[in-house]
Amino acid sequence: MKSDEEQIKKAVESLGEQLKNDASQEKNVTQLADEFFKNGHMPKDLLNLSDQQVEGLYAQGYNFYQTGRYKDAVQVFRLLIMLNANEAKYILGLASCFHMMKEYKNAVDTYTICCVLDPENPIPYYHMSDCFVAMKDSYSTIIALEMAIKRAGSKPEFQMLKDRALLTIKHLQEEIKDTIKAEK
């Protein structure tokens, strides 16, 4: 009986010593991580993940998205964003998942982050406008489409997007005019 109590006491003391050591190690790890990130490194670098491995994760997330497994894709894109929050395509992937899941507010918020990271890209604004349509917010839709048109500029790869945006704006403006007339 007494030997059991002594063993328990020794185990508790040993655990206490380990926790003290772990606390100092945790402090060292935290300091190293702070220095690592202050020097411009990303978590993927800290985890020693190659660009090829990260791109493989992106391919998996994209595959989930393409096959309609949006919740799975959300998890992959969130992981990718944690690994490198400066990569616009990861955030665009997450926003697209929210969009397809009809979580329009989350999609708009996430598309907005894309617009900050990749300000010359009209695509996030265009998709954001679709979310505003679903939210029945015509004015925000028009603003988002105007931003998409501005960013599309005269780039030929965005001509179709620009044409669609212009048609949608025209239609929405007519709708707004009709609504105002009906209210009078």
PDB file of C-alpha atoms in Angstrom:
ATOM      1  CA  MET A   1       0.000   0.000   0.000  1.00  0.00           C
ATOM      2  CA  LYS A   2       2.713   2.427   1.041  1.00  0.00           C
ATOM      3  CA  SER A   3       4.840   1.531  -1.980  1.00  0.00           C
ATOM      4  CA  ASP A   4       1.895   2.320  -4.297  1.00  0.00           C
ATOM      5  CA  GLU A   5       1.550   5.751  -2.704  1.00  0.00           C
ATOM      6  CA  GLU A   6       5.299   6.332  -3.097  1.00  0.00           C
ATOM      7  CA  GLN A   7       5.155   5.321  -6.764  1.00  0.00           C
ATOM      8  CA  ILE A   8       2.242   7.673  -7.366  1.00  0.00           C
ATOM      9  CA  LYS A   9       4.074  10.475  -5.568  1.00  0.00           C
ATOM     10  CA  LYS A  10       7.212   9.871  -7.659  1.00  0.00           C
ATOM     11  CA  ALA A  11       5.150   9.775 -10.852  1.00  0.00           C
ATOM     12  CA  VAL A  12       3.466  13.075  -9.951  1.00  0.00           C
ATOM     13  CA  GLU A  13       6.842  14.676  -9.141  1.00  0.00           C
ATOM     14  CA  SER A  14       8.280  13.378 -12.401  1.00  0.00           C
ATOM     15  CA  LEU A  15       5.308  14.735 -14.328  1.00  0.00           C
ATOM     16  CA  GLY A  16       5.749  18.099 -12.608  1.00  0.00           C
ATOM     17  CA  GLU A  17       9.400  18.233 -13.705  1.00  0.00           C
ATOM     18  CA  GLN A  18       8.446  17.327 -17.272  1.00  0.00           C
ATOM     19  CA  LEU A  19       5.844  20.085 -17.344  1.00  0.00           C
ATOM     20  CA  LYS A  20       8.427  22.623 -16.141  1.00  0.00           C
ATOM     21  CA  ASN A  21      10.812  21.490 -18.879  1.00  0.00           C
ATOM     22  CA  ASP A  22       8.042  21.533 -21.485  1.00  0.00           C
ATOM     23  CA  ALA A  23       7.113  25.093 -20.492  1.00  0.00           C
ATOM     24  CA  SER A  24      10.655  26.300 -21.129  1.00  0.00           C
ATOM     25  CA  GLN A  25      10.759  24.361 -24.409  1.00  0.00           C
ATOM     26  CA  GLU A  26       7.435  25.875 -25.404  1.00  0.00           C
ATOM     27  CA  LYS A  27       8.859  29.334 -24.745  1.00  0.00           C
ATOM     28  CA  ASN A  28      11.886  28.530 -26.921  1.00  0.00           C
ATOM     29  CA  VAL A  29       9.695  27.177 -29.725  1.00  0.00           C
ATOM     30  CA  THR A  30       7.490  30.276 -29.530  1.00  0.00           C
ATOM     31  CA  GLN A  31      10.526  32.560 -29.766  1.00  0.00           C
ATOM     32  CA  LEU A  32      11.896  30.602 -32.733  1.00  0.00           C
ATOM     33  CA  ALA A  33       8.542  30.736 -34.507  1.00  0.00           C
ATOM     34  CA  ASP A  34       8.274  34.501 -33.914  1.00  0.00           C
ATOM     35  CA  GLU A  35      11.721  35.067 -35.400  1.00  0.00           C
ATOM     36  CA  PHE A  36      10.926  32.743 -38.299  1.00  0.00           C
ATOM     37  CA  PHE A  37       7.762  34.631 -39.244  1.00  0.00           C
ATOM     38  CA  LYS A  38       9.323  38.060 -38.694  1.00  0.00           C
ATOM     39  CA  ASN A  39      11.875  37.106 -41.344  1.00  0.00           C
ATOM     40  CA  GLY A  40       9.068  36.635 -43.888  1.00  0.00           C
ATOM     41  CA  HIS A  41       8.743  32.862 -43.766  1.00  0.00           C
ATOM     42  CA  MET A  42       5.397  31.105 -43.997  1.00  0.00           C
ATOM     43  CA  PRO A  43       4.089  28.234 -41.860  1.00  0.00           C
ATOM     44  CA  LYS A  44       4.669  25.899 -44.827  1.00  0.00           C
ATOM     45  CA  ASP A  45       8.377  26.703 -44.499  1.00  0.00           C
ATOM     46  CA  LEU A  46       8.324  25.994 -40.777  1.00  0.00           C
ATOM     47  CA  LEU A  47       6.694  22.630 -41.498  1.00  0.00           C
ATOM     48  CA  ASN A  48       9.256  22.032 -44.249  1.00  0.00           C
ATOM     49  CA  LEU A  49       6.586  21.488 -46.908  1.00  0.00           C
ATOM     50  CA  SER A  50       7.766  21.828 -50.487  1.00  0.00           C
ATOM     51  CA  ASP A  51       5.907  23.928 -53.046  1.00  0.00           C
ATOM     52  CA  GLN A  52       5.059  20.667 -54.813  1.00  0.00           C
ATOM     53  CA  GLN A  53       3.442  19.237 -51.660  1.00  0.00           C
ATOM     54  CA  VAL A  54       1.425  22.399 -51.110  1.00  0.00           C
ATOM     55  CA  GLU A  55       0.376  22.400 -54.766  1.00  0.00           C
ATOM     56  CA  GLY A  56      -0.736  18.777 -54.285  1.00  0.00           C
ATOM     57  CA  LEU A  57      -2.975  19.929 -51.431  1.00  0.00           C
ATOM     58  CA  TYR A  58      -4.378  22.642 -53.687  1.00  0.00           C
ATOM     59  CA  ALA A  59      -5.098  20.050 -56.389  1.00  0.00           C
ATOM     60  CA  GLN A  60      -6.969  17.963 -53.813  1.00  0.00           C
ATOM     61  CA  GLY A  61      -9.043  20.963 -52.702  1.00  0.00           C
ATOM     62  CA  TYR A  62      -9.769  21.863 -56.316  1.00  0.00           C
ATOM     63  CA  ASN A  63     -10.807  18.255 -57.007  1.00  0.00           C
ATOM     64  CA  PHE A  64     -13.173  18.305 -54.024  1.00  0.00           C
ATOM     65  CA  TYR A  65     -14.647  21.563 -55.334  1.00  0.00           C
ATOM     66  CA  GLN A  66     -15.053  20.227 -58.885  1.00  0.00           C
ATOM     67  CA  THR A  67     -16.872  17.133 -57.607  1.00  0.00           C
ATOM     68  CA  GLY A  68     -19.257  19.094 -55.387  1.00  0.00           C
ATOM     69  CA  ARG A  69     -17.624  18.121 -52.101  1.00  0.00           C
ATOM     70  CA  TYR A  70     -17.595  21.729 -50.928  1.00  0.00           C
ATOM     71  CA  LYS A  71     -17.296  21.057 -47.189  1.00  0.00           C
ATOM     72  CA  ASP A  72     -14.208  18.923 -47.800  1.00  0.00           C
ATOM     73  CA  ALA A  73     -12.814  21.578 -50.124  1.00  0.00           C
ATOM     74  CA  VAL A  74     -13.392  24.253 -47.456  1.00  0.00           C
ATOM     75  CA  GLN A  75     -11.207  22.299 -45.042  1.00  0.00           C
ATOM     76  CA  VAL A  76      -8.398  21.953 -47.582  1.00  0.00           C
ATOM     77  CA  PHE A  77      -8.533  25.623 -48.600  1.00  0.00           C
ATOM     78  CA  ARG A  78      -8.518  26.706 -44.941  1.00  0.00           C
ATOM     79  CA  LEU A  79      -5.432  24.582 -44.355  1.00  0.00           C
ATOM     80  CA  LEU A  80      -3.760  26.089 -47.422  1.00  0.00           C
ATOM     81  CA  ILE A  81      -4.573  29.600 -46.188  1.00  0.00           C
ATOM     82  CA  MET A  82      -2.988  28.759 -42.842  1.00  0.00           C
ATOM     83  CA  LEU A  83       0.112  27.582 -44.685  1.00  0.00           C
ATOM     84  CA  ASN A  84       0.296  30.658 -46.929  1.00  0.00           C
ATOM     85  CA  ALA A  85      -2.260  33.400 -46.383  1.00  0.00           C
ATOM     86  CA  ASN A  86      -0.831  35.514 -49.212  1.00  0.00           C
ATOM     87  CA  GLU A  87      -1.845  33.162 -52.029  1.00  0.00           C
ATOM     88  CA  ALA A  88      -4.997  34.602 -53.615  1.00  0.00           C
ATOM     89  CA  LYS A  89      -6.026  31.366 -55.354  1.00  0.00           C
ATOM     90  CA  TYR A  90      -6.451  29.614 -51.980  1.00  0.00           C
ATOM     91  CA  ILE A  91      -8.745  32.374 -50.773  1.00  0.00           C
ATOM     92  CA  LEU A  92     -10.616  32.385 -54.083  1.00  0.00           C
ATOM     93  CA  GLY A  93     -11.117  28.625 -53.681  1.00  0.00           C
ATOM     94  CA  LEU A  94     -12.541  29.110 -50.193  1.00  0.00           C
ATOM     95  CA  ALA A  95     -14.811  31.931 -51.368  1.00  0.00           C
ATOM     96  CA  SER A  96     -16.046  29.786 -54.260  1.00  0.00           C
ATOM     97  CA  CYS A  97     -16.931  26.979 -51.853  1.00  0.00           C
ATOM     98  CA  PHE A  98     -18.956  29.351 -49.667  1.00  0.00           C
ATOM     99  CA  HIS A  99     -20.632  30.650 -52.817  1.00  0.00           C
ATOM    100  CA  MET A 100     -21.630  27.153 -53.956  1.00  0.00           C
ATOM    101  CA  MET A 101     -22.824  26.280 -50.440  1.00  0.00           C
ATOM    102  CA  LYS A 102     -25.064  29.382 -50.609  1.00  0.00           C
ATOM    103  CA  GLU A 103     -23.254  30.987 -47.685  1.00  0.00           C
ATOM    104  CA  TYR A 104     -23.339  34.287 -49.540  1.00  0.00           C
ATOM    105  CA  LYS A 105     -22.223  36.570 -46.699  1.00  0.00           C
ATOM    106  CA  ASN A 106     -19.156  34.399 -46.044  1.00  0.00           C
ATOM    107  CA  ALA A 107     -18.495  34.266 -49.774  1.00  0.00           C
ATOM    108  CA  VAL A 108     -18.662  38.062 -50.129  1.00  0.00           C
ATOM    109  CA  ASP A 109     -16.335  38.553 -47.160  1.00  0.00           C
ATOM    110  CA  THR A 110     -13.858  36.042 -48.563  1.00  0.00           C
ATOM    111  CA  TYR A 111     -14.049  37.413 -52.116  1.00  0.00           C
ATOM    112  CA  THR A 112     -13.266  40.824 -50.595  1.00  0.00           C
ATOM    113  CA  ILE A 113     -10.021  39.438 -49.184  1.00  0.00           C
ATOM    114  CA  CYS A 114      -9.197  38.143 -52.682  1.00  0.00           C
ATOM    115  CA  CYS A 115      -9.744  41.623 -54.056  1.00  0.00           C
ATOM    116  CA  VAL A 116      -7.218  43.009 -51.580  1.00  0.00           C
ATOM    117  CA  LEU A 117      -4.611  40.344 -52.345  1.00  0.00           C
ATOM    118  CA  ASP A 118      -5.086  40.461 -56.118  1.00  0.00           C
ATOM    119  CA  PRO A 119      -6.490  43.944 -56.824  1.00  0.00           C
ATOM    120  CA  GLU A 120      -6.198  43.737 -60.618  1.00  0.00           C
ATOM    121  CA  ASN A 121      -8.237  40.536 -60.921  1.00  0.00           C
ATOM    122  CA  PRO A 122     -11.881  41.143 -61.950  1.00  0.00           C
ATOM    123  CA  ILE A 123     -13.005  37.578 -61.185  1.00  0.00           C
ATOM    124  CA  PRO A 124     -13.609  37.951 -57.419  1.00  0.00           C
ATOM    125  CA  TYR A 125     -15.701  41.083 -58.030  1.00  0.00           C
ATOM    126  CA  TYR A 126     -17.726  39.292 -60.682  1.00  0.00           C
ATOM    127  CA  HIS A 127     -18.472  36.311 -58.438  1.00  0.00           C
ATOM    128  CA  MET A 128     -19.161  38.642 -55.526  1.00  0.00           C
ATOM    129  CA  SER A 129     -21.833  40.308 -57.667  1.00  0.00           C
ATOM    130  CA  ASP A 130     -23.563  36.945 -58.080  1.00  0.00           C
ATOM    131  CA  CYS A 131     -23.700  36.615 -54.289  1.00  0.00           C
ATOM    132  CA  PHE A 132     -25.274  40.066 -54.057  1.00  0.00           C
ATOM    133  CA  VAL A 133     -27.878  39.007 -56.646  1.00  0.00           C
ATOM    134  CA  ALA A 134     -28.731  35.995 -54.479  1.00  0.00           C
ATOM    135  CA  MET A 135     -28.945  38.314 -51.461  1.00  0.00           C
ATOM    136  CA  LYS A 136     -31.302  40.586 -53.467  1.00  0.00           C
ATOM    137  CA  ASP A 137     -28.950  43.565 -53.101  1.00  0.00           C
ATOM    138  CA  SER A 138     -29.101  45.237 -56.510  1.00  0.00           C
ATOM    139  CA  TYR A 139     -27.054  48.275 -55.564  1.00  0.00           C
ATOM    140  CA  SER A 140     -24.125  46.227 -54.240  1.00  0.00           C
ATOM    141  CA  THR A 141     -24.403  44.005 -57.305  1.00  0.00           C
ATOM    142  CA  ILE A 142     -23.972  47.003 -59.585  1.00  0.00           C
ATOM    143  CA  ILE A 143     -20.995  48.291 -57.596  1.00  0.00           C
ATOM    144  CA  ALA A 144     -19.277  44.886 -57.693  1.00  0.00           C
ATOM    145  CA  LEU A 145     -19.910  44.586 -61.435  1.00  0.00           C
ATOM    146  CA  GLU A 146     -18.539  48.074 -62.049  1.00  0.00           C
ATOM    147  CA  MET A 147     -15.393  47.092 -60.131  1.00  0.00           C
ATOM    148  CA  ALA A 148     -15.116  43.931 -62.249  1.00  0.00           C
ATOM    149  CA  ILE A 149     -15.461  45.959 -65.447  1.00  0.00           C
ATOM    150  CA  LYS A 150     -12.840  48.439 -64.290  1.00  0.00           C
ATOM    151  CA  ARG A 151     -10.378  45.635 -63.520  1.00  0.00           C
ATOM    152  CA  ALA A 152     -11.141  43.801 -66.740  1.00  0.00           C
ATOM    153  CA  GLY A 153     -10.126  46.902 -68.668  1.00  0.00           C
ATOM    154  CA  SER A 154      -9.320  46.068 -72.270  1.00  0.00           C
ATOM    155  CA  LYS A 155      -7.783  42.673 -71.507  1.00  0.00           C
ATOM    156  CA  PRO A 156      -9.117  40.233 -74.111  1.00  0.00           C
ATOM    157  CA  GLU A 157      -9.221  37.297 -71.662  1.00  0.00           C
ATOM    158  CA  PHE A 158     -11.865  39.169 -69.638  1.00  0.00           C
ATOM    159  CA  GLN A 159     -13.999  40.463 -72.530  1.00  0.00           C
ATOM    160  CA  MET A 160     -16.805  37.928 -72.001  1.00  0.00           C
ATOM    161  CA  LEU A 161     -16.906  38.692 -68.270  1.00  0.00           C
ATOM    162  CA  LYS A 162     -17.011  42.411 -69.068  1.00  0.00           C
ATOM    163  CA  ASP A 163     -19.848  41.955 -71.601  1.00  0.00           C
ATOM    164  CA  ARG A 164     -21.914  39.925 -69.129  1.00  0.00           C
ATOM    165  CA  ALA A 165     -21.301  42.476 -66.395  1.00  0.00           C
ATOM    166  CA  LEU A 166     -22.439  45.333 -68.643  1.00  0.00           C
ATOM    167  CA  LEU A 167     -25.636  43.463 -69.589  1.00  0.00           C
ATOM    168  CA  THR A 168     -26.380  42.645 -65.961  1.00  0.00           C
ATOM    169  CA  ILE A 169     -25.887  46.266 -64.908  1.00  0.00           C
ATOM    170  CA  LYS A 170     -28.229  47.438 -67.665  1.00  0.00           C
ATOM    171  CA  HIS A 171     -30.874  44.911 -66.598  1.00  0.00           C
ATOM    172  CA  LEU A 172     -30.556  45.837 -62.904  1.00  0.00           C
ATOM    173  CA  GLN A 173     -30.777  49.564 -63.631  1.00  0.00           C
ATOM    174  CA  GLU A 174     -33.989  48.968 -65.589  1.00  0.00           C
ATOM    175  CA  GLU A 175     -35.335  46.858 -62.723  1.00  0.00           C
ATOM    176  CA  ILE A 176     -34.543  49.604 -60.211  1.00  0.00           C
ATOM    177  CA  LYS A 177     -36.244  52.243 -62.411  1.00  0.00           C
ATOM    178  CA  ASP A 178     -39.349  50.043 -62.718  1.00  0.00           C
ATOM    179  CA  THR A 179     -39.445  49.518 -58.949  1.00  0.00           C
ATOM    180  CA  ILE A 180     -39.187  53.264 -58.314  1.00  0.00           C
ATOM    181  CA  LYS A 181     -41.984  53.961 -60.838  1.00  0.00           C
ATOM    182  CA  ALA A 182     -44.192  51.304 -59.229  1.00  0.00           C
ATOM    183  CA  GLU A 183     -43.713  52.850 -55.786  1.00  0.00           C
ATOM    184  CA  LYS A 184     -44.918  56.287 -56.965  1.00  0.00           C
TER     185      LYS A 184
END
